[in-house]
Amino acid sequence: MPFVYKDDVALADVAFQAWGETLEEMFISAADAVTGAMVADLETIRAAQIREMEVSSSELDMLLFNLLQEILFFKDAEQILLRIGAVTITSAGGEYTARATARGEPIDPGRHETIVDVKAVTLHLFSVEQTPRGWRAFVVLDV
Amino acid sequence: MSILPGAKKITDSIWEIPTSYKEGMRVPARIYGSEKLISEMDRGVFDQVTNVATLPGIRKYALCMPDGHWGYGFPIGGVAAMDERAGVISPGGIGFDVNCGMRLVLTNLSYEQIREHVKNLIDRLSQRVPAGVGGSGFVKLSRDEFRSMVQKGAQWCIENGYGWQEDLERTEDWGRAEGADAAKISEKAVERGYRQIGTLGSGNHYLEIQWARPENIFDPLLAKALGLTLKDQVVIMFHCGSRGFGHQVATDYLQKFLKVMEPKYGIRVLDRELACAPFLSPEGQDYFAAMKCAINMSFVNRQVILHRVREVFSEVLGKDPLDLGMHQVYDVAHNTARLETHLIEGKPTRLLVHRKGATKALGPGSRELPELYRKTGQPVIIGGSMETGSYLLVGVGGAEQTFFSTAHGSGRTMSRQKAKKMFQGKTLLKDMAQRGIYVRTASLAGLAEEAGRAYKNIDEVALATEAGGISKRVARFVPVGNVKG
């Protein structure tokens, strides 16, 4: 699994590290970590509906922050659980843009073993960094 | 673990970290709690409360209550008063769940009278008050109606038949933050939250049926004055907040502040989650007006839930809620910033008091209190873990030292990940049933994260607020039924 939840950081919240060989892969892992904090088994989410997401920022880390927020937005606004299947990241004129295709379905308590509602992505210890093996992010979620 | 090196003991319940501890601290930090509570606090508390002490315009002390634990930005349990003119406002000092709070409701029933109904009551409550991930409520509003509602606060509920007129004076600020401006909230925030009125959420949010054993009444006179007049009296307590709407308002402004904080205002912070803007700047004022919309949404949410609770009790027990004595004791807010007047060096000074996981606690005689509680002091409701119990306290005059603030809960000592590894939801459910606590949960894994042993001892926390002179214990309640988010 390209993400891991961390013990003993911000006790009441959920912290995770996500990684990928490319920036795009890392974004997908981090998005799964957000949804995975809410649902025990990501495989139980059927790809029944599609949502397109587009976010921008002049900073790479805030680009991730904005994309993760989209997952939370749809969870509340449409009661839908999403996993990002593909993402493309482009940059032009000092601005990064991430376009993602997310698939998922409405929350079904009968089939989805939910864990905890994620309220927000926080900026506490939030980081995106390039490593010799790819990209890594550290994120604390407010739950 | 030991007390942080360099911390100075002020009294048995107050510890001070001097400004020499960290570069940039403008005021010392003070943490409330017994030696045991403080030695068990995680390092995040000390780090975060001293970060708060570096914020521009902070007055007197960066404070942390006895239930303090590692949060994001501020510690949970953090209190900071910023000068109105020279200070900042920070979403990280309020929290994403704006006005997460507690409400306590009386009944005129004894535990014996409801014992056989607990399961039915909890089952029905769990249907009427949706809990868990996402969730939508029964109140159907258009986006425009929602915008109007968040400016009105709890009064909107009374006008729409979701409560009694008397509920308002028994709610902090009469259930309405003055100056809420819906022009300052994003369409995204509205879209995210306008279907969630009357929902509990998850995590540490809950709705409980509890009772007060005679041996758990600490001050019989105060208890009586607050409506606890019967032996083994049953009460209802719940904890929830402003749902996706409040979360989005905070997120929107966190991002806005990050963009202007350093380039426009030259402010640097030690943790980006402390992003802030001068309180009187256009950005600061916009957030203040938007945040108040979230405060109001939360008051409405709890008022609508109270309405549902009264409906369910009435149906199950076959009596009118009024005949069941279902008067609200009080509703307190946790995650807010309020403009208040406090004495600084003897002079009344306007301060923006941030309370993140802390409760406002006004002492007897405060003109801000309704007549009903002028003599007793403000009711303070401290929710414990679902296994152990909760407290009713009152504010005291001595709380001037904390800008009239006290604890809000028992405070975690164990991370969610660790709790999940240590406890099994199913086993917990069975154990609690054996101890007479019936639980309906939206999530077994979530239940395990909320195990009693993942929290500090609520008795120690409540006692520490009394020993520190910031509130006074009135009664302790034990749960018999729990709807867990």
XYZ file of C-alpha atoms in Angstrom, chain B residues 135-331:
197
model
C -24.779 12.181 6.457
C -27.788 14.332 5.652
C -30.575 15.558 7.902
C -34.353 15.890 7.666
C -34.468 19.698 7.418
C -34.713 20.544 3.718
C -33.604 24.060 2.852
C -32.655 25.792 -0.365
C -29.169 27.288 -0.536
C -30.674 30.763 -0.127
C -32.681 29.702 2.910
C -29.520 28.202 4.372
C -27.708 31.533 3.887
C -30.498 33.313 5.714
C -30.555 30.682 8.481
C -26.833 30.998 9.268
C -27.309 34.708 9.912
C -30.193 34.092 12.294
C -28.908 31.228 14.410
C -31.123 29.247 16.790
C -33.946 31.801 16.566
C -34.542 30.369 13.081
C -35.338 27.013 14.688
C -37.891 28.494 17.058
C -39.596 30.298 14.154
C -39.768 26.999 12.286
C -41.097 24.898 15.133
C -37.867 23.158 16.133
C -37.744 24.188 19.751
C -39.115 26.221 22.619
C -38.586 29.937 23.137
C -36.900 29.212 26.507
C -34.211 27.148 24.735
C -32.620 30.355 23.464
C -31.685 31.877 26.821
C -30.289 28.483 27.779
C -27.867 28.586 24.847
C -24.559 30.450 24.827
C -25.118 33.899 23.263
C -28.819 33.008 22.914
C -27.832 30.719 20.035
C -26.698 33.511 17.769
C -23.365 35.112 17.002
C -24.135 38.738 16.134
C -22.541 39.962 12.924
C -22.684 36.722 10.948
C -22.533 37.723 7.283
C -23.493 35.183 4.629
C -21.864 37.357 1.951
C -18.537 36.190 3.399
C -19.134 32.462 2.953
C -18.357 30.579 -0.255
C -20.911 28.763 -2.357
C -18.750 25.699 -1.830
C -19.230 25.920 1.948
C -23.006 26.191 1.502
C -23.051 23.322 -0.979
C -21.024 21.163 1.371
C -23.208 21.665 4.411
C -26.726 22.780 3.621
C -28.162 19.262 3.748
C -26.515 18.363 7.053
C -28.710 20.157 9.603
C -29.631 17.727 12.368
C -26.708 15.342 11.925
C -24.223 14.253 14.544
C -21.051 13.595 12.545
C -18.541 11.092 13.913
C -15.296 10.747 15.868
C -15.878 11.987 19.389
C -19.406 13.171 18.605
C -22.190 11.401 20.441
C -25.669 11.573 21.900
C -26.112 9.964 25.304
C -28.781 9.149 27.838
C -27.176 9.528 31.249
C -28.192 9.652 34.888
C -26.949 11.255 38.071
C -26.407 8.893 40.965
C -26.881 10.543 44.382
C -23.205 10.010 45.246
C -22.265 11.916 42.093
C -23.872 15.180 43.141
C -20.994 17.336 44.370
C -22.952 20.468 45.202
C -26.614 19.744 46.020
C -27.657 23.407 46.120
C -26.155 24.238 42.752
C -27.453 20.976 41.304
C -30.965 21.901 42.391
C -30.642 25.390 40.972
C -29.610 23.897 37.614
C -32.607 21.553 37.545
C -31.207 18.365 39.077
C -33.909 17.910 41.687
C -34.727 14.198 41.556
C -32.976 11.076 42.783
C -31.279 9.163 39.934
C -32.423 11.830 37.460
C -32.052 11.080 33.763
C -30.480 13.643 31.437
C -29.548 13.739 27.758
C -26.218 15.089 26.572
C -24.881 15.491 23.060
C -21.764 16.723 21.316
C -21.569 17.884 17.696
C -20.647 20.846 15.542
C -21.085 22.802 12.341
C -20.535 19.799 10.049
C -19.169 20.148 6.502
C -20.242 23.788 6.319
C -18.036 24.905 9.212
C -15.176 22.709 8.020
C -15.265 24.384 4.616
C -15.493 27.934 6.026
C -12.339 27.309 8.067
C -10.564 25.690 5.101
C -11.478 28.578 2.770
C -10.023 31.185 5.111
C -6.973 29.172 6.075
C -6.024 29.316 2.387
C -6.843 33.027 2.090
C -4.748 33.862 5.146
C -1.767 31.877 3.861
C -1.698 34.029 0.744
C -1.672 37.391 2.549
C -0.072 36.661 5.903
C 3.557 37.169 4.979
C 3.462 39.166 1.706
C 0.853 41.676 2.857
C 1.181 41.715 6.640
C 4.717 40.505 7.272
C 3.621 37.866 9.777
C 5.576 34.632 10.093
C 4.270 31.663 12.048
C 5.948 28.507 13.344
C 3.296 26.148 11.980
C 1.353 26.899 8.799
C -1.778 25.742 10.572
C -1.410 28.931 12.662
C -1.970 31.015 9.513
C -3.575 34.259 10.602
C -4.392 37.827 9.613
C -4.588 41.002 11.673
C -8.008 40.954 13.315
C -8.948 44.372 11.976
C -7.685 43.693 8.425
C -10.296 43.131 5.677
C -9.344 39.427 5.570
C -9.551 39.103 9.365
C -12.943 40.785 9.524
C -14.277 38.694 6.632
C -13.275 35.489 8.379
C -14.764 36.696 11.664
C -18.122 37.319 9.922
C -17.955 33.978 8.053
C -16.903 32.045 11.143
C -19.950 33.452 12.951
C -22.152 31.886 10.243
C -20.571 28.548 11.148
C -21.164 29.247 14.857
C -24.835 29.811 14.051
C -25.092 26.698 11.896
C -23.838 24.686 14.841
C -26.337 26.202 17.284
C -29.061 25.365 14.740
C -27.731 21.840 14.352
C -27.905 21.178 18.090
C -31.291 22.880 18.407
C -32.747 20.671 15.659
C -31.230 17.609 17.331
C -32.854 18.648 20.624
C -36.171 18.811 18.772
C -35.646 15.238 17.528
C -34.682 14.051 21.021
C -37.875 15.512 22.467
C -39.912 13.822 19.706
C -38.376 10.428 20.396
C -38.792 10.604 24.191
C -42.371 11.745 23.734
C -43.187 8.855 21.364
C -41.549 6.173 23.462
C -42.831 7.361 26.827
C -46.237 8.517 25.589
C -46.083 11.972 27.133
C -45.610 15.510 25.951
C -41.933 16.632 26.173
C -43.024 19.433 28.487
C -44.619 16.895 30.842
C -41.366 14.944 30.705
C -39.579 18.068 31.966
C -37.309 18.166 28.933
C -35.869 21.594 29.589
C -32.452 22.370 28.277
C -29.865 23.164 30.963
C -27.414 24.861 28.631
C -25.527 24.693 25.348
